[in-house]
mmCIF file of C-alpha atoms and ligand atoms in Angstrom:
data_model
loop_
_atom_site.group_PDB
_atom_site.id
_atom_site.type_symbol
_atom_site.label_atom_id
_atom_site.label_comp_id
_atom_site.label_asym_id
_atom_site.label_seq_id
_atom_site.Cartn_x
_atom_site.Cartn_y
_atom_site.Cartn_z
ATOM 1 C CA MET A 1 18.304 6.526 -2.151
ATOM 2 C CA ALA A 2 17.199 4.661 0.950
ATOM 3 C CA GLU A 3 19.133 1.543 1.881
ATOM 4 C CA SER A 4 16.036 -0.487 2.567
ATOM 5 C CA GLN A 5 14.527 0.205 -0.808
ATOM 6 C CA THR A 6 17.651 -0.841 -2.723
ATOM 7 C CA LYS A 7 18.582 -3.879 -0.612
ATOM 8 C CA GLU A 8 16.811 -6.359 -2.860
ATOM 9 C CA SER A 9 16.521 -4.295 -6.021
ATOM 10 C CA LYS A 10 20.264 -3.843 -6.502
ATOM 11 C CA ASN A 11 21.178 -7.096 -8.235
ATOM 12 C CA LYS A 12 17.871 -7.736 -9.817
ATOM 13 C CA GLN A 13 16.493 -6.766 -13.189
ATOM 14 C CA ILE A 14 13.312 -4.869 -12.412
ATOM 15 C CA ASN A 15 10.581 -5.727 -14.886
ATOM 16 C CA SER A 16 7.632 -4.277 -13.040
ATOM 17 C CA VAL A 17 6.980 -2.817 -9.623
ATOM 18 C CA ALA A 18 3.907 -2.711 -7.425
ATOM 19 C CA ILE A 19 3.672 -0.231 -4.583
ATOM 20 C CA MET A 20 1.275 -0.228 -1.677
ATOM 21 C CA GLY A 21 1.064 2.885 0.449
ATOM 22 C CA GLY A 22 -0.511 3.089 3.868
ATOM 23 C CA THR A 23 -0.253 4.302 7.404
ATOM 24 C CA PHE A 24 0.494 0.761 8.598
ATOM 25 C CA ASP A 25 -0.499 1.669 12.154
ATOM 26 C CA PRO A 26 0.237 -1.278 12.491
ATOM 27 C CA ILE A 27 0.850 -3.461 9.425
ATOM 28 C CA HIS A 28 -1.332 -6.602 9.556
ATOM 29 C CA ASN A 29 -2.094 -9.843 7.704
ATOM 30 C CA GLY A 30 -4.772 -8.126 5.590
ATOM 31 C CA HIS A 31 -2.039 -5.982 3.998
ATOM 32 C CA LEU A 32 0.491 -8.797 3.810
ATOM 33 C CA ARG A 33 -1.711 -11.495 2.334
ATOM 34 C CA ILE A 34 -2.750 -9.115 -0.435
ATOM 35 C CA ALA A 35 0.857 -8.133 -1.098
ATOM 36 C CA VAL A 36 1.925 -11.772 -1.431
ATOM 37 C CA ASP A 37 -1.093 -12.628 -3.592
ATOM 38 C CA ILE A 38 -0.247 -9.766 -5.913
ATOM 39 C CA VAL A 39 3.404 -10.659 -6.518
ATOM 40 C CA ASP A 40 2.534 -14.309 -7.048
ATOM 41 C CA ARG A 41 -0.497 -13.889 -9.277
ATOM 42 C CA PHE A 42 0.430 -10.869 -11.365
ATOM 43 C CA HIS A 43 4.169 -11.416 -11.807
ATOM 44 C CA PHE A 44 5.584 -8.232 -10.354
ATOM 45 C CA THR A 45 9.333 -8.307 -9.755
ATOM 46 C CA GLU A 46 8.720 -6.742 -6.363
ATOM 47 C CA LEU A 47 6.113 -5.061 -4.214
ATOM 48 C CA ARG A 48 7.177 -2.106 -2.134
ATOM 49 C CA LEU A 49 5.276 -1.159 0.986
ATOM 50 C CA VAL A 50 5.468 2.609 1.432
ATOM 51 C CA PRO A 51 4.564 3.827 4.920
ATOM 52 C CA CYS A 52 3.448 7.457 4.876
ATOM 53 C CA PHE A 53 4.917 10.102 7.151
ATOM 54 C CA ILE A 54 1.782 12.159 7.682
ATOM 55 C CA PRO A 55 -1.381 10.668 6.225
ATOM 56 C CA VAL A 56 -3.334 13.285 4.318
ATOM 57 C CA HIS A 57 -6.915 12.102 4.918
ATOM 58 C CA LYS A 58 -6.649 10.497 8.319
ATOM 59 C CA SER A 59 -6.049 11.514 11.899
ATOM 60 C CA HIS A 60 -2.409 11.552 12.944
ATOM 61 C CA PRO A 61 -1.040 8.115 13.868
ATOM 62 C CA SER A 62 -0.796 7.393 17.568
ATOM 63 C CA ILE A 63 2.784 6.102 17.406
ATOM 64 C CA SER A 64 5.946 7.411 15.704
ATOM 65 C CA ALA A 65 6.739 7.058 12.007
ATOM 66 C CA LYS A 66 9.904 5.183 12.993
ATOM 67 C CA GLN A 67 7.860 2.628 14.958
ATOM 68 C CA ARG A 68 5.464 2.082 12.034
ATOM 69 C CA LEU A 69 8.443 1.714 9.691
ATOM 70 C CA ASP A 70 10.177 -0.745 12.072
ATOM 71 C CA MET A 71 7.080 -2.944 12.074
ATOM 72 C CA VAL A 72 6.783 -2.955 8.272
ATOM 73 C CA THR A 73 10.481 -3.866 8.079
ATOM 74 C CA LEU A 74 10.000 -6.757 10.522
ATOM 75 C CA ALA A 75 6.934 -7.974 8.642
ATOM 76 C CA VAL A 76 8.661 -8.313 5.254
ATOM 77 C CA GLU A 77 11.932 -9.808 6.495
ATOM 78 C CA GLN A 78 10.924 -13.354 5.539
ATOM 79 C CA HIS A 79 9.632 -12.582 2.063
ATOM 80 C CA PRO A 80 12.132 -11.870 -0.743
ATOM 81 C CA SER A 81 9.699 -10.043 -3.057
ATOM 82 C CA LEU A 82 8.283 -7.684 -0.437
ATOM 83 C CA LEU A 83 10.339 -4.557 0.236
ATOM 84 C CA VAL A 84 10.012 -1.480 2.396
ATOM 85 C CA ASP A 85 10.358 1.904 0.761
ATOM 86 C CA ASP A 86 10.941 4.606 3.354
ATOM 87 C CA ARG A 87 10.962 7.612 1.012
ATOM 88 C CA GLU A 88 7.786 9.223 2.414
ATOM 89 C CA ILE A 89 9.085 9.025 5.965
ATOM 90 C CA LYS A 90 12.451 10.458 4.867
ATOM 91 C CA ARG A 91 10.732 13.207 2.890
ATOM 92 C CA THR A 92 8.690 14.197 5.979
ATOM 93 C CA GLY A 93 5.706 16.557 5.672
ATOM 94 C CA ALA A 94 2.367 15.532 4.160
ATOM 95 C CA SER A 95 2.746 12.320 2.149
ATOM 96 C CA TYR A 96 1.291 12.940 -1.284
ATOM 97 C CA THR A 97 1.143 9.818 -3.446
ATOM 98 C CA ILE A 98 1.699 11.808 -6.622
ATOM 99 C CA ASP A 99 5.122 12.988 -5.324
ATOM 100 C CA THR A 100 6.097 9.390 -4.594
ATOM 101 C CA LEU A 101 5.018 8.220 -8.048
ATOM 102 C CA ILE A 102 6.917 11.036 -9.780
ATOM 103 C CA GLU A 103 10.086 10.115 -7.862
ATOM 104 C CA LEU A 104 9.685 6.409 -8.631
ATOM 105 C CA ARG A 105 9.083 7.046 -12.329
ATOM 106 C CA ASP A 106 12.199 9.160 -12.384
ATOM 107 C CA GLU A 107 14.266 6.375 -10.828
ATOM 108 C CA LEU A 108 12.844 3.451 -12.820
ATOM 109 C CA GLY A 109 12.684 5.196 -16.195
ATOM 110 C CA PRO A 110 9.772 5.635 -18.613
ATOM 111 C CA GLU A 111 9.272 1.968 -19.609
ATOM 112 C CA VAL A 112 8.967 0.000 -16.367
ATOM 113 C CA PRO A 113 5.352 -0.756 -15.444
ATOM 114 C CA ILE A 114 4.466 0.680 -12.032
ATOM 115 C CA THR A 115 1.230 -0.344 -10.323
ATOM 116 C CA MET A 116 -0.227 1.373 -7.283
ATOM 117 C CA VAL A 117 -2.234 -1.079 -5.174
ATOM 118 C CA VAL A 118 -5.151 0.232 -3.111
ATOM 119 C CA GLY A 119 -7.995 -1.365 -1.203
ATOM 120 C CA MET A 120 -11.554 -0.554 -2.304
ATOM 121 C CA ASP A 121 -12.025 1.806 0.657
ATOM 122 C CA SER A 122 -9.007 3.887 -0.389
ATOM 123 C CA PHE A 123 -9.999 3.848 -4.042
ATOM 124 C CA LEU A 124 -13.431 5.278 -3.225
ATOM 125 C CA SER A 125 -11.706 8.283 -1.656
ATOM 126 C CA LEU A 126 -9.398 8.849 -4.655
ATOM 127 C CA PRO A 127 -11.159 12.061 -5.835
ATOM 128 C CA LEU A 128 -10.093 13.646 -2.545
ATOM 129 C CA TRP A 129 -6.398 12.950 -3.123
ATOM 130 C CA TYR A 130 -4.012 15.723 -4.096
ATOM 131 C CA GLN A 131 -3.694 15.849 -7.917
ATOM 132 C CA TRP A 132 -5.462 12.488 -8.253
ATOM 133 C CA GLN A 133 -6.111 13.004 -11.937
ATOM 134 C CA ARG A 134 -2.364 12.872 -12.645
ATOM 135 C CA ILE A 135 -1.815 9.490 -10.981
ATOM 136 C CA LEU A 136 -2.514 7.382 -14.079
ATOM 137 C CA ASN A 137 0.184 9.296 -15.978
ATOM 138 C CA TYR A 138 2.740 7.669 -13.715
ATOM 139 C CA ALA A 139 1.239 4.319 -12.696
ATOM 140 C CA HIS A 140 -1.578 1.815 -13.096
ATOM 141 C CA ILE A 141 -4.048 1.364 -10.263
ATOM 142 C CA LEU A 142 -4.874 -2.126 -8.993
ATOM 143 C CA VAL A 143 -7.939 -2.014 -6.751
ATOM 144 C CA VAL A 144 -8.338 -4.953 -4.399
ATOM 145 C CA SER A 145 -11.568 -5.933 -2.724
ATOM 146 C CA ARG A 146 -12.018 -5.215 0.953
ATOM 147 C CA PRO A 147 -14.766 -6.812 3.050
ATOM 148 C CA GLY A 148 -17.541 -4.295 3.684
ATOM 149 C CA TRP A 149 -16.660 -1.999 0.769
ATOM 150 C CA HIS A 150 -18.516 -2.025 -2.539
ATOM 151 C CA PRO A 151 -17.635 -0.527 -5.917
ATOM 152 C CA GLU A 152 -20.105 2.347 -5.688
ATOM 153 C CA PHE A 153 -18.283 5.162 -7.441
ATOM 154 C CA ASP A 154 -19.220 8.809 -7.629
ATOM 155 C CA ILE A 155 -19.495 10.373 -11.068
ATOM 156 C CA GLU A 156 -15.866 11.496 -11.362
ATOM 157 C CA LEU A 157 -14.515 8.133 -10.318
ATOM 158 C CA GLN A 158 -16.964 6.239 -12.521
ATOM 159 C CA GLU A 159 -15.756 8.276 -15.481
ATOM 160 C CA LEU A 160 -12.129 7.515 -14.688
ATOM 161 C CA VAL A 161 -12.885 3.791 -14.371
ATOM 162 C CA GLU A 162 -14.815 3.713 -17.656
ATOM 163 C CA ASN A 163 -12.059 5.515 -19.545
ATOM 164 C CA SER A 164 -9.159 3.538 -18.122
ATOM 165 C CA ARG A 165 -10.350 0.055 -17.244
ATOM 166 C CA ALA A 166 -7.967 -2.756 -18.268
ATOM 167 C CA GLN A 167 -9.340 -5.784 -20.136
ATOM 168 C CA SER A 168 -7.271 -8.069 -17.912
ATOM 169 C CA ALA A 169 -4.547 -8.009 -15.265
ATOM 170 C CA ALA A 170 -1.996 -8.695 -18.034
ATOM 171 C CA GLU A 171 -2.344 -5.081 -19.181
ATOM 172 C CA LEU A 172 -0.651 -3.973 -15.974
ATOM 173 C CA GLN A 173 2.526 -5.536 -17.340
ATOM 174 C CA SER A 174 2.251 -4.494 -20.966
ATOM 175 C CA ALA A 175 2.336 -0.701 -20.556
ATOM 176 C CA PRO A 176 4.116 1.532 -18.040
ATOM 177 C CA ALA A 177 0.986 3.260 -16.645
ATOM 178 C CA GLY A 178 -2.581 4.342 -17.281
ATOM 179 C CA LYS A 179 -4.888 1.392 -16.526
ATOM 180 C CA ILE A 180 -7.240 0.514 -13.693
ATOM 181 C CA HIS A 181 -7.854 -3.106 -12.796
ATOM 182 C CA MET A 182 -9.977 -4.591 -10.000
ATOM 183 C CA GLU A 183 -9.477 -7.956 -8.337
ATOM 184 C CA THR A 184 -10.945 -9.997 -5.535
ATOM 185 C CA LEU A 185 -8.041 -11.496 -3.579
ATOM 186 C CA THR A 186 -7.909 -13.201 -0.177
ATOM 187 C CA GLU A 187 -10.547 -11.294 1.754
ATOM 188 C CA LEU A 188 -9.491 -10.755 5.332
ATOM 189 C CA ARG A 189 -11.636 -8.587 7.548
ATOM 190 C CA ILE A 190 -8.664 -7.163 9.435
ATOM 191 C CA SER A 191 -7.894 -3.476 9.934
ATOM 192 C CA SER A 192 -5.305 -1.525 11.877
ATOM 193 C CA SER A 193 -8.092 0.243 13.771
ATOM 194 C CA MET A 194 -9.425 -3.117 14.903
ATOM 195 C CA ILE A 195 -5.969 -4.070 16.204
ATOM 196 C CA ARG A 196 -5.556 -0.739 18.027
ATOM 197 C CA LEU A 197 -8.963 -1.186 19.634
ATOM 198 C CA LEU A 198 -8.203 -4.742 20.780
ATOM 199 C CA CYS A 199 -4.950 -3.507 22.366
ATOM 200 C CA GLU A 200 -6.773 -0.702 24.163
ATOM 201 C CA GLN A 201 -9.229 -3.257 25.511
ATOM 202 C CA ASN A 202 -6.406 -5.546 26.597
ATOM 203 C CA LYS A 203 -7.549 -8.315 24.268
ATOM 204 C CA SER A 204 -5.341 -10.597 22.180
ATOM 205 C CA ILE A 205 -4.192 -9.574 18.681
ATOM 206 C CA ALA A 206 -2.648 -12.990 17.952
ATOM 207 C CA TYR A 207 -2.957 -14.289 14.355
ATOM 208 C CA LEU A 208 -4.014 -10.897 12.981
ATOM 209 C CA LEU A 209 -0.432 -9.867 12.244
ATOM 210 C CA PRO A 210 3.041 -11.468 12.093
ATOM 211 C CA GLU A 211 4.462 -12.689 15.404
ATOM 212 C CA SER A 212 7.480 -10.411 15.044
ATOM 213 C CA VAL A 213 5.172 -7.371 14.816
ATOM 214 C CA HIS A 214 3.085 -8.629 17.728
ATOM 215 C CA ALA A 215 6.281 -8.963 19.810
ATOM 216 C CA TYR A 216 7.348 -5.414 18.828
ATOM 217 C CA ILE A 217 3.990 -4.016 19.960
ATOM 218 C CA ASP A 218 4.324 -5.809 23.308
ATOM 219 C CA GLN A 219 7.954 -4.800 23.775
ATOM 220 C CA HIS A 220 7.227 -1.111 23.138
ATOM 221 C CA THR A 221 3.828 -1.200 24.889
ATOM 222 C CA LEU A 222 2.132 0.388 21.872
ATOM 223 C CA TYR A 223 -1.595 1.147 21.569
ATOM 224 C CA GLN A 224 -2.322 0.806 25.300
HETATM 225 P P1 ATP B 1 -7.018 1.897 9.579
HETATM 226 O O1 ATP B 1 -8.006 0.960 10.167
HETATM 227 O O2 ATP B 1 -6.186 2.633 10.583
HETATM 228 O O3 ATP B 1 -7.572 2.802 8.517
HETATM 229 P P2 ATP B 1 -6.121 -0.007 7.591
HETATM 230 O O4 ATP B 1 -6.231 -1.396 8.096
HETATM 231 O O5 ATP B 1 -7.183 0.504 6.680
HETATM 232 O O6 ATP B 1 -5.909 0.983 8.829
HETATM 233 P P3 ATP B 1 -4.130 1.357 6.041
HETATM 234 O O7 ATP B 1 -2.699 1.511 6.422
HETATM 235 O O8 ATP B 1 -5.048 2.500 6.167
HETATM 236 O O9 ATP B 1 -4.699 0.110 6.909
HETATM 237 O O10 ATP B 1 -4.260 0.742 4.582
HETATM 238 C C1 ATP B 1 -3.274 0.778 3.599
HETATM 239 C C2 ATP B 1 -3.822 0.172 2.309
HETATM 240 O O11 ATP B 1 -4.159 -1.202 2.500
HETATM 241 C C3 ATP B 1 -5.111 0.841 1.822
HETATM 242 O O12 ATP B 1 -5.082 0.885 0.405
HETATM 243 C C4 ATP B 1 -6.204 -0.104 2.307
HETATM 244 O O13 ATP B 1 -7.352 -0.035 1.499
HETATM 245 C C5 ATP B 1 -5.513 -1.452 2.177
HETATM 246 N N1 ATP B 1 -6.001 -2.447 3.132
HETATM 247 C C6 ATP B 1 -5.830 -2.453 4.471
HETATM 248 N N2 ATP B 1 -6.375 -3.536 5.038
HETATM 249 C C7 ATP B 1 -6.920 -4.258 4.040
HETATM 250 C C8 ATP B 1 -7.653 -5.499 3.992
HETATM 251 N N3 ATP B 1 -7.916 -6.183 5.089
HETATM 252 N N4 ATP B 1 -8.068 -5.922 2.776
HETATM 253 C C9 ATP B 1 -7.803 -5.195 1.667
HETATM 254 N N5 ATP B 1 -7.123 -4.030 1.632
HETATM 255 C C10 ATP B 1 -6.684 -3.561 2.806
HETATM 256 MG MG1 MG B 2 -7.615 2.492 6.334
#
């Protein structure tokens, strides 16, 4: 098991885990504010950020997986409940969420609630994900609002939402998997693509992401 993913978990009783996957190219305050909101408001023991190795539905990242992982690691250093899980990068190949959830369920056992956090934009693309209909067997899905994206579901997704919708966020803690819940959290109109574009245009990215990540981007002259 990866060192980074056990660092905090080791001495702690894990009652429930949230995971947030992404390309994190780079990680920014939109991701981080949501992560913090989620642990504080919904009482997860920890939230693990899981950078993918090769994103399945996106163009290939412009920088290395190691650089994206380094930046996620820097970003969570100051927050005890946010962890980095590097399993997808270690696994290499296409990063299928279902594989990650199966591994996590195996490690945490059948009882621990696991919640996969996704922004509304990602949730709308769920029917394109590999084996998406199996996801709720292993985890809940917490969908968070994202500026510019509306809950306009296609028929398959609408059916899934109707069949699995939780009555309240508390249900994410009272069963191991199987529910979908939607929440409006701190809405920040920040995206990694916006940050990459600003860098390309030689404009400032200050206050969009942690200073440590900003310094890393400068030091390694990324996204120029
Ligand atoms: P890109 O612009 O390259 O697509 P991104 O900002 O969307 O990057 P990702 O790494 O693709 O970042 O996103 C990882 C997860 O975080 C996804 O579930 C996405 O919906 C969510 N997310 C990213 N930014 C925000 C935001 N500002 N508000 C809410 N959710 C977000
Ligand atoms: Mg995105």
